[in-house]
CSV table of C-alpha atoms and ligand atoms in Angstrom, one decimal:
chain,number,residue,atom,x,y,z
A,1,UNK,CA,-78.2,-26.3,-51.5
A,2,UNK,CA,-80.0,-29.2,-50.2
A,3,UNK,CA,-77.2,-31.9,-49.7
A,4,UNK,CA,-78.4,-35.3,-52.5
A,5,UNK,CA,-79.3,-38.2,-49.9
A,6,UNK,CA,-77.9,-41.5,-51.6
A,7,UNK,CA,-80.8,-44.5,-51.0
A,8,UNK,CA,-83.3,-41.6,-50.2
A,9,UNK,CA,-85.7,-40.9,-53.0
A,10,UNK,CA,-89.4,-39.5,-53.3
A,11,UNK,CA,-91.2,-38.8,-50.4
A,12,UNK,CA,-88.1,-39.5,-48.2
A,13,UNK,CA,-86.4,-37.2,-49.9
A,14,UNK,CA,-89.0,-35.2,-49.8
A,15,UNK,CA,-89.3,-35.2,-45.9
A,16,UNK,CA,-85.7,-34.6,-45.5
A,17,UNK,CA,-85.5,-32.0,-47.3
A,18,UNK,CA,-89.0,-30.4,-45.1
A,19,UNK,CA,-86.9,-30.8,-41.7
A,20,UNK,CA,-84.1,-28.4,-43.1
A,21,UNK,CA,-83.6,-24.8,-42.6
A,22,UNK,CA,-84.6,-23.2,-45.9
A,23,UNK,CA,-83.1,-19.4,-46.5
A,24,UNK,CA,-84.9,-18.4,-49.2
A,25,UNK,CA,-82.3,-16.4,-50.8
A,26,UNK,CA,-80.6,-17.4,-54.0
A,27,UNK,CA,-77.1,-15.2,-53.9
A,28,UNK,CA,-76.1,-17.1,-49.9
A,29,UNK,CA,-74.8,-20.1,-51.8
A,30,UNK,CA,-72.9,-17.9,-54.5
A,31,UNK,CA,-71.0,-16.4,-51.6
A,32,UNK,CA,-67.6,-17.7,-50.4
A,33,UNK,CA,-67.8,-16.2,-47.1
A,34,UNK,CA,-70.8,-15.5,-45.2
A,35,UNK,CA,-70.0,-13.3,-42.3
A,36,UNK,CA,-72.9,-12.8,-39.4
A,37,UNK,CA,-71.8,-9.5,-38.5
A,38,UNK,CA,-74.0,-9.2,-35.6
A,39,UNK,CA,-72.9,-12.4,-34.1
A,40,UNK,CA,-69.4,-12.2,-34.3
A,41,UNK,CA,-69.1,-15.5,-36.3
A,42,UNK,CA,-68.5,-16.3,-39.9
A,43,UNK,CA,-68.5,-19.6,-42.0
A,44,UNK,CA,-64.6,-19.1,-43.0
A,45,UNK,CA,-63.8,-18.5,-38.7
A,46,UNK,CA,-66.0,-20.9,-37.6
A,47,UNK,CA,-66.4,-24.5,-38.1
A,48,UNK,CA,-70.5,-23.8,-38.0
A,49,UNK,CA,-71.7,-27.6,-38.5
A,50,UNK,CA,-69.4,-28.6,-35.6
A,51,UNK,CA,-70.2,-26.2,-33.4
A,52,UNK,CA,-74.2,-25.9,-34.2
A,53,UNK,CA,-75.5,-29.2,-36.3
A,54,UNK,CA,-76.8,-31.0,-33.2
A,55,UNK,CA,-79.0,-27.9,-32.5
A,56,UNK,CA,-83.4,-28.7,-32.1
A,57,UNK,CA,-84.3,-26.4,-29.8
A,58,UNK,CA,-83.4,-22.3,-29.7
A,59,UNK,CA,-85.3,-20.0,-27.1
A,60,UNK,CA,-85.0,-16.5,-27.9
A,61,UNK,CA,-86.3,-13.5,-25.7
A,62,UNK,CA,-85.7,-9.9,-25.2
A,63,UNK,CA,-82.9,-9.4,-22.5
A,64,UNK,CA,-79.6,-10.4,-22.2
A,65,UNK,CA,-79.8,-11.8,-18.6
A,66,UNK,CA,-82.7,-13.4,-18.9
A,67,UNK,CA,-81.5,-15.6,-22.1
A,68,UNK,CA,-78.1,-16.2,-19.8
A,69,UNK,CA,-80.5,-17.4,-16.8
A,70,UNK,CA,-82.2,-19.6,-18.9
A,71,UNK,CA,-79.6,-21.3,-20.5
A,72,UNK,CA,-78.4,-21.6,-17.0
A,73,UNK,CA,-81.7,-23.2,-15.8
A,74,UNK,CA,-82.1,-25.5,-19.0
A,75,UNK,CA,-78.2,-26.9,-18.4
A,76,UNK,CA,-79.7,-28.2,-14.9
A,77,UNK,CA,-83.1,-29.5,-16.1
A,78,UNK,CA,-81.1,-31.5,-18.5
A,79,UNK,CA,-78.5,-32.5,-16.0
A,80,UNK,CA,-75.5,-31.5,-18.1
A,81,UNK,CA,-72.3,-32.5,-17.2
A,82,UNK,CA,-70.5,-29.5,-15.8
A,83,UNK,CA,-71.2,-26.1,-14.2
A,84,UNK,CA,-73.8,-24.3,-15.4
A,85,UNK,CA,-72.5,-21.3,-14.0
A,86,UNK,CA,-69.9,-21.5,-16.4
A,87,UNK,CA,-72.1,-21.2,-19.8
A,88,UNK,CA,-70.0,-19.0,-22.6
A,89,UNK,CA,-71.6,-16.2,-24.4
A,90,UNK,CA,-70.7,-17.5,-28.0
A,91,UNK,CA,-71.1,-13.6,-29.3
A,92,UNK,CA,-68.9,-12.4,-26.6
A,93,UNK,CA,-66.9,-10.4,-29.3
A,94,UNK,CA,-70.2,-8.5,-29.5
A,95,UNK,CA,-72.4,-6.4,-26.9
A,96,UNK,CA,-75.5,-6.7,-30.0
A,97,UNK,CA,-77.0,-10.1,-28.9
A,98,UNK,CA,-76.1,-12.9,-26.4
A,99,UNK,CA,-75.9,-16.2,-27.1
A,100,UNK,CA,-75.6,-19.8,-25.0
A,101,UNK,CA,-75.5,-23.3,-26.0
A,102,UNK,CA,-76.0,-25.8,-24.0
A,103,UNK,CA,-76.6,-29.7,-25.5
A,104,UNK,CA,-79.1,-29.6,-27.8
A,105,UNK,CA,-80.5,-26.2,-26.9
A,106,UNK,CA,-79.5,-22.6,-28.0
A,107,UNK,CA,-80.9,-19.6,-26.1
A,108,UNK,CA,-80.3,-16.4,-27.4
A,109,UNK,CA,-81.2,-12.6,-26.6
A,110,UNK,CA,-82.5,-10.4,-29.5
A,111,UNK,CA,-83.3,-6.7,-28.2
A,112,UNK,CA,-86.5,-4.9,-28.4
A,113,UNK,CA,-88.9,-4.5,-31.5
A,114,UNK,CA,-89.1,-5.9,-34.7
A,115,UNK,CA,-86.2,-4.4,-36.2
A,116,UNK,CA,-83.7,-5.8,-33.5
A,117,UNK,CA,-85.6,-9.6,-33.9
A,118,UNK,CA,-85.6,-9.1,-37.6
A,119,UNK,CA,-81.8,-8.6,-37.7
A,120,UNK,CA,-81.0,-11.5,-35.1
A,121,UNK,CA,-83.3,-13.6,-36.8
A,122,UNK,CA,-81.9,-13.1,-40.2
A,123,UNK,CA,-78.8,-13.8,-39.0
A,124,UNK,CA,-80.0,-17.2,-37.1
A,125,UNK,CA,-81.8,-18.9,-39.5
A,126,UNK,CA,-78.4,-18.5,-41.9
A,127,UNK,CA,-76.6,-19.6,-38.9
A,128,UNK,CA,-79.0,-23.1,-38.6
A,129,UNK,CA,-78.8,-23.7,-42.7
A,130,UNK,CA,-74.9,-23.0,-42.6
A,131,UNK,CA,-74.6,-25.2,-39.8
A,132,UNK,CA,-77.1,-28.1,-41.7
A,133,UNK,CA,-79.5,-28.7,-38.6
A,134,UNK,CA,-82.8,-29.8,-39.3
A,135,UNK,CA,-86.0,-30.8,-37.2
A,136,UNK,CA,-85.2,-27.7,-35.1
A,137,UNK,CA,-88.1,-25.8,-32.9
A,138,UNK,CA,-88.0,-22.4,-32.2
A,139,UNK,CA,-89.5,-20.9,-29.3
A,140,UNK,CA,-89.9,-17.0,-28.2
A,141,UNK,CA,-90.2,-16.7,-24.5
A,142,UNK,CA,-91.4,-13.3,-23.4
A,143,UNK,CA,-93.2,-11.0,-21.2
A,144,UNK,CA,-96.2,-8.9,-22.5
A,145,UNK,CA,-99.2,-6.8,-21.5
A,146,UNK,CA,-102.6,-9.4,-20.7
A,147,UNK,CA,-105.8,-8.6,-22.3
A,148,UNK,CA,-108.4,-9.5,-20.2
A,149,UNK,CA,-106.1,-11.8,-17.9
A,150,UNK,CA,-104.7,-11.9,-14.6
A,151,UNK,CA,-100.7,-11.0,-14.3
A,152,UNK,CA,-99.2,-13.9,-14.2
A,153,UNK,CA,-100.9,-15.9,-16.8
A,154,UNK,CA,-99.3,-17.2,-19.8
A,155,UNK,CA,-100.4,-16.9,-23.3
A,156,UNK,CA,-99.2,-19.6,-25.9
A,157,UNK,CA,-100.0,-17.8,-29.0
A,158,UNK,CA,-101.9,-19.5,-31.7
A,159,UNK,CA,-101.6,-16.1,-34.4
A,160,UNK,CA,-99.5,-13.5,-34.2
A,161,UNK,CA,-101.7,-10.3,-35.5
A,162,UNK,CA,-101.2,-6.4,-36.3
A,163,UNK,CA,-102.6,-3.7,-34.9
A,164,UNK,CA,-105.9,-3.9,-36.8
A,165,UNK,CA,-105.6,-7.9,-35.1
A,166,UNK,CA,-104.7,-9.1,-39.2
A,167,UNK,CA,-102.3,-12.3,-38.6
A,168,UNK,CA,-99.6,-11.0,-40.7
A,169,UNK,CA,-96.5,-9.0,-41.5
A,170,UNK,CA,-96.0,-6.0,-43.6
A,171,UNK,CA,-92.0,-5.8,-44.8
A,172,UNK,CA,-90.9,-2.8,-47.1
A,173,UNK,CA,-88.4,-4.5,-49.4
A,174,UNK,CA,-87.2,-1.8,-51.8
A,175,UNK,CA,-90.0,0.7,-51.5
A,176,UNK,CA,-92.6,-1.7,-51.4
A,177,UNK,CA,-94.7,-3.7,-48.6
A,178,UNK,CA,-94.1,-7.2,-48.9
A,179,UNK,CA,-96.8,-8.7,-47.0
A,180,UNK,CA,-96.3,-12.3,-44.8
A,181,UNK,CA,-98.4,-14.7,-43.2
A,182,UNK,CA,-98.0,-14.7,-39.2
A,183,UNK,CA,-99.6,-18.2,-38.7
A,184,UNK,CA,-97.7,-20.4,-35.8
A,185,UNK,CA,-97.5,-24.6,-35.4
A,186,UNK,CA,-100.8,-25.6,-34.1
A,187,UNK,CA,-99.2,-29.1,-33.5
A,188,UNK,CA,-96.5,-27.4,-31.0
A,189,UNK,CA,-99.0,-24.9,-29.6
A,190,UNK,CA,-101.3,-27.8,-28.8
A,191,UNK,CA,-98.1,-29.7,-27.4
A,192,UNK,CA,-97.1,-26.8,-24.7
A,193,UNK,CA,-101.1,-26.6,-24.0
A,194,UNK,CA,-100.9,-30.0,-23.1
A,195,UNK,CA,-97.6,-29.0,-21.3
A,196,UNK,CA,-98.8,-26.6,-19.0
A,197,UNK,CA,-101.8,-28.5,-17.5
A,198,UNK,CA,-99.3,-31.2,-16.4
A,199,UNK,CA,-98.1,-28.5,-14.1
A,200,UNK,CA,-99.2,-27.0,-10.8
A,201,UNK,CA,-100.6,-24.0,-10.6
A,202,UNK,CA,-99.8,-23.1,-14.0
A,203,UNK,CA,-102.6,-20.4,-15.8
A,204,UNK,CA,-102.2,-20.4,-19.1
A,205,UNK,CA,-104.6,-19.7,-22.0
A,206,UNK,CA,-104.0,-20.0,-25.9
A,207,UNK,CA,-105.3,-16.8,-28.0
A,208,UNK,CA,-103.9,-14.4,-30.4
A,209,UNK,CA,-101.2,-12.2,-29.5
A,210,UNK,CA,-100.7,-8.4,-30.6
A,211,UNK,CA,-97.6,-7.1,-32.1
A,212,UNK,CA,-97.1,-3.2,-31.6
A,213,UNK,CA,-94.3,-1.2,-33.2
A,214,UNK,CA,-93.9,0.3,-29.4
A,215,UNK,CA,-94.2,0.3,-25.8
A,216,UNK,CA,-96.5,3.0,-25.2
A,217,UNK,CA,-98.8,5.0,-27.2
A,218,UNK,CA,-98.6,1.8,-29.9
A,219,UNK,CA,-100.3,-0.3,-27.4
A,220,UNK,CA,-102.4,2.6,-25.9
A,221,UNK,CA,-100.4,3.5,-22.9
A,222,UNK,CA,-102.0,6.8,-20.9
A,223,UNK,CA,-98.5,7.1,-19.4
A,224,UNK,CA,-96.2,7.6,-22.1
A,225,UNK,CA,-93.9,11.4,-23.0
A,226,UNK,CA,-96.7,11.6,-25.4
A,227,UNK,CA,-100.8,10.7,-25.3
A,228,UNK,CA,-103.4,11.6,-27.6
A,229,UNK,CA,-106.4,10.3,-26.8
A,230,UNK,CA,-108.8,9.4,-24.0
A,231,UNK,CA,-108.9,6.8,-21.4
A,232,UNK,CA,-112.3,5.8,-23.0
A,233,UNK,CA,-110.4,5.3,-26.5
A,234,UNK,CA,-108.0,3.1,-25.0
A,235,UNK,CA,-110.4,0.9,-23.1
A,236,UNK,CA,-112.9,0.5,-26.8
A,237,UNK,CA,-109.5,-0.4,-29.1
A,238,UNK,CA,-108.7,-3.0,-26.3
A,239,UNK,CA,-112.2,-4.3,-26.3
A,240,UNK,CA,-111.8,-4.9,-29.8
A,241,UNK,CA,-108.6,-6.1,-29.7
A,242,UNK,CA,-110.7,-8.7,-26.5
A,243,UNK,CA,-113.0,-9.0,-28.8
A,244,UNK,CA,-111.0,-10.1,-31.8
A,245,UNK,CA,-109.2,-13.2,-29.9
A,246,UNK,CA,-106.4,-11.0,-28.5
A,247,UNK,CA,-104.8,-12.0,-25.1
A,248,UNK,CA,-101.9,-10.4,-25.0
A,249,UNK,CA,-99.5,-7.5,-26.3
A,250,UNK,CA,-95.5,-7.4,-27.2
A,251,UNK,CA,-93.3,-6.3,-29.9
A,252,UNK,CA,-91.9,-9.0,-31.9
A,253,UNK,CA,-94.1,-11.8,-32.2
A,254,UNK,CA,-95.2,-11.2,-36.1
A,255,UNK,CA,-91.7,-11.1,-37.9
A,256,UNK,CA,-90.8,-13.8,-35.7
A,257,UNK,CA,-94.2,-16.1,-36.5
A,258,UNK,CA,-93.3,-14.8,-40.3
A,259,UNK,CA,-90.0,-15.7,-40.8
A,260,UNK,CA,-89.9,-18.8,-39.0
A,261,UNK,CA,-93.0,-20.0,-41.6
A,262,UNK,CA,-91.4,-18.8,-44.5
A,263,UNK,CA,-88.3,-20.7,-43.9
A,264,UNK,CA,-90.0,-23.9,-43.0
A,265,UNK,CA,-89.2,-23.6,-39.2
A,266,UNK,CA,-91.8,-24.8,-36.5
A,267,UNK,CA,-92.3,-21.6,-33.8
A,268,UNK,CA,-94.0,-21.1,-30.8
A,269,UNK,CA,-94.6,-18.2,-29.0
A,270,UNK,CA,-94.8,-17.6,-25.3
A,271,UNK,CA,-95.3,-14.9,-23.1
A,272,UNK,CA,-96.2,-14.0,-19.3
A,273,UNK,CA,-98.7,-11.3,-18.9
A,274,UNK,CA,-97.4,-9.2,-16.3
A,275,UNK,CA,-100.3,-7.0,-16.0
A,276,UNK,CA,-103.9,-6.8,-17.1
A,277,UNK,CA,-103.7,-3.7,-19.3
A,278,UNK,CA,-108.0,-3.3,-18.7
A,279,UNK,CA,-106.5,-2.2,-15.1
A,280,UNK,CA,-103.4,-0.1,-16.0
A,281,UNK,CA,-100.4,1.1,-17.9
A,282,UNK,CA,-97.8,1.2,-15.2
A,283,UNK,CA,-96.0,-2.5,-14.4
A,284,UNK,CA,-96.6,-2.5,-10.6
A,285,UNK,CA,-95.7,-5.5,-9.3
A,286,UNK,CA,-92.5,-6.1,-7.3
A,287,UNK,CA,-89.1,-7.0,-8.8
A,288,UNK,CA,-89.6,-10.6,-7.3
A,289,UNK,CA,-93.1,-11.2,-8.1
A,290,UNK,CA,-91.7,-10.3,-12.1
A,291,UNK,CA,-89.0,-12.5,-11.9
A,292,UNK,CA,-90.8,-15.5,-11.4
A,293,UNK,CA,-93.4,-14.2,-13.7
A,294,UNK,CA,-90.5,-14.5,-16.1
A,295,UNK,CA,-89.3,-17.5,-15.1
A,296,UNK,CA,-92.5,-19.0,-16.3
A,297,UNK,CA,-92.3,-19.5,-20.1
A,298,UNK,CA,-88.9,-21.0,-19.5
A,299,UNK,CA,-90.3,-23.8,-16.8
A,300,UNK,CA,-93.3,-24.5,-20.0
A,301,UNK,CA,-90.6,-24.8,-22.6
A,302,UNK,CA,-88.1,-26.6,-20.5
A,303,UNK,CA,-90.9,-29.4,-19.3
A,304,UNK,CA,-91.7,-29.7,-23.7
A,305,UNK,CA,-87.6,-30.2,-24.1
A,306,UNK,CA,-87.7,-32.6,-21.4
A,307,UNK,CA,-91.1,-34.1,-22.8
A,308,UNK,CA,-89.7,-34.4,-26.4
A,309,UNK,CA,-86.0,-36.0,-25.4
A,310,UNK,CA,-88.0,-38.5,-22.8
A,311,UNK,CA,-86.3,-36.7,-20.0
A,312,UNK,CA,-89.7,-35.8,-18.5
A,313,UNK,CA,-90.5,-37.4,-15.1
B,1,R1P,O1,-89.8,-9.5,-22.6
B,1,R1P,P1,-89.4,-9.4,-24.0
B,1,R1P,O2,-88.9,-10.6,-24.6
B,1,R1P,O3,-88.4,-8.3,-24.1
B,1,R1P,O4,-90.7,-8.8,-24.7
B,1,R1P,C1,-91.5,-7.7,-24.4
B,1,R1P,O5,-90.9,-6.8,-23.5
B,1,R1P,C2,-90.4,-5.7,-24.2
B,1,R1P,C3,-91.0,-4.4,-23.7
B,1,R1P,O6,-90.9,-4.2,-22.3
B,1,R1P,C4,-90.7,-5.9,-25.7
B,1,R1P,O7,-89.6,-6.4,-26.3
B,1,R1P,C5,-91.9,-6.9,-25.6
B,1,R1P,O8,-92.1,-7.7,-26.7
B,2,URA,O1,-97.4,-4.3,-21.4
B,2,URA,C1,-96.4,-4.9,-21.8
B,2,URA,C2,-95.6,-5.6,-21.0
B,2,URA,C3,-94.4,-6.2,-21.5
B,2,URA,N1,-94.2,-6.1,-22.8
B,2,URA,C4,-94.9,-5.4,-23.6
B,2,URA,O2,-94.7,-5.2,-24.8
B,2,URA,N2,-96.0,-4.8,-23.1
């Protein structure tokens, strides 16, 4: 429940309201204990407010070590007291997700595919209302396949589509599809747009970003244990998909971009291409060349942190 702002009324009220975290589910504030099973914390163990309510930024992407690096890397941009070295996983009674907080910012791993973002997510956005933060950004920082683009560049995403390039979200909630809306902040979009092109050598496009269901024949790999089409086929459906605004391909960005909106919380999406999937299946680059291909969505979203707490030089 929204908490009842004395000396705020109307549009005030209104606005404050806006900035919080709204779980649209009316049996959470019937329940005296609400246990995030996946995280290893609960609101009865853990004083959630204290540790969480000064929250505005969470960066969440696929692996572990990655989310660990960048909390790592943020904790020195931001010239936190301390070693960063030293950053606690907070779901360290847990091998299911990873999670880091450092300052204002929370960076947290969530797996592969939608069902593993679903569940994290799920369990995030209770963790942000539980803990009463509000005016917080999220941000997904990925890698992907580029359509059309060199490796290396990144793709803000502006929508999130299917695989028939549709920008939104098919749930099945009790034997039905539930169908959501995968639309993304154009104001923060436009914001890490104008981020990037204060950096050097930065490529980076904005365009619409495809979410598959897998790895290989869902985003029309040759090179998978199964294939059952032609080279040809593959080349027309990524045509269309070129054709259709889309820039690049992953696996989560459309519950993500779905549940963010539905619970009133700005999102971003940003991934690295690391190939140009008009030129191949196979990721062929080597392991340093990816590494600072990954590393790039975390300088972009680290210089809009900076940018937005005036710590930018
Ligand atoms: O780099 P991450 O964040 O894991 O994202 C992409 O990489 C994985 C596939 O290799 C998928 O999860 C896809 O969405
Ligand atoms: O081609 C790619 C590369 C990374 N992640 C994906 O989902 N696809």
């Amino acid at each position: 429940m929204a908490p009842i702002l004395l000396n705020c009324t109307g549009s005030d009220h209104q606005e404050y309201i806006k900035q919080q975290v709204q779980v649209k589910n009316p049996y959470l504030d019937t329940m005296e204990e609400d246990i995030l099973y996946h995280f290893s914390l609960s609101t009865k163990t853990h004083n959630l407010p204290e540790m969480f309510g000064d929250i505005k930024f969470v960066c969440v992407g696929g692996s572990a070590n990655r989310m660990k690096s960048f909390a790592q890397f943020i904790h020195q941009e931001l010239k936190l007291p301390g070693n960063p070295e030293e950053v606690r996983d907070i779901c360290e009674g847990t091998d299911r997700y990873c999670m880091y907080k450092v300052g204002p910012v929370l960076s947290i791993s969530h797996g592969m595919g939608v069902p593993s973002i679903s569940i994290m997510l799920h369990e995030l956005i209770k963790l942000l209302h539980h803990a009463q933060c509000r005016d917080v950004v999220l941000f997904r920082l990925g890698t992907s396949g580029g359509v059309g683009l060199a490796p290396g560049t990144v793709v803000i995403t502006d929508k999130a589509v299917d695989y028939s390039f549709r920008p939104q979200f098919e749930q099945v909630v009790l034997g039905k599809v539930i169908t959501r809306s995968t639309e993304l902040d154009e104001g923060v979009a436009g914001e890490l747009l104008q981020c990037s092109s204060e950096l050097q050598n930065f490529p980076t496009v904005i365009g619409k970003t495809m979410c598959t269901h897998d790895f290989y024949e869902g985003q029309g790999r040759l090179d998978g244990a199964l294939c059952s089409f032609s080279h040809e086929e593959k080349l027309e459906y990524l045509r269309k998909a070129y054709e259709a605004g889309v820039r690049n391909i992953e696996m989560e960005s459309t519950v993500f971009a779905a549940m963010c909106r539905v619970c009133g919380l700005k999102a971003a999406v940003i991934c690295v291409a690391l190939l140009n999937r008009f030129e191949g299946d196979q990721i062929t680059s080597p392991h340093d060349v990816l590494v600072e291909y990954q590393q790039r969505p975390q300088v972009l979203v680290s210089h809009f942190i900076k940018k937005r707490l005036g710590l930018a030089a």
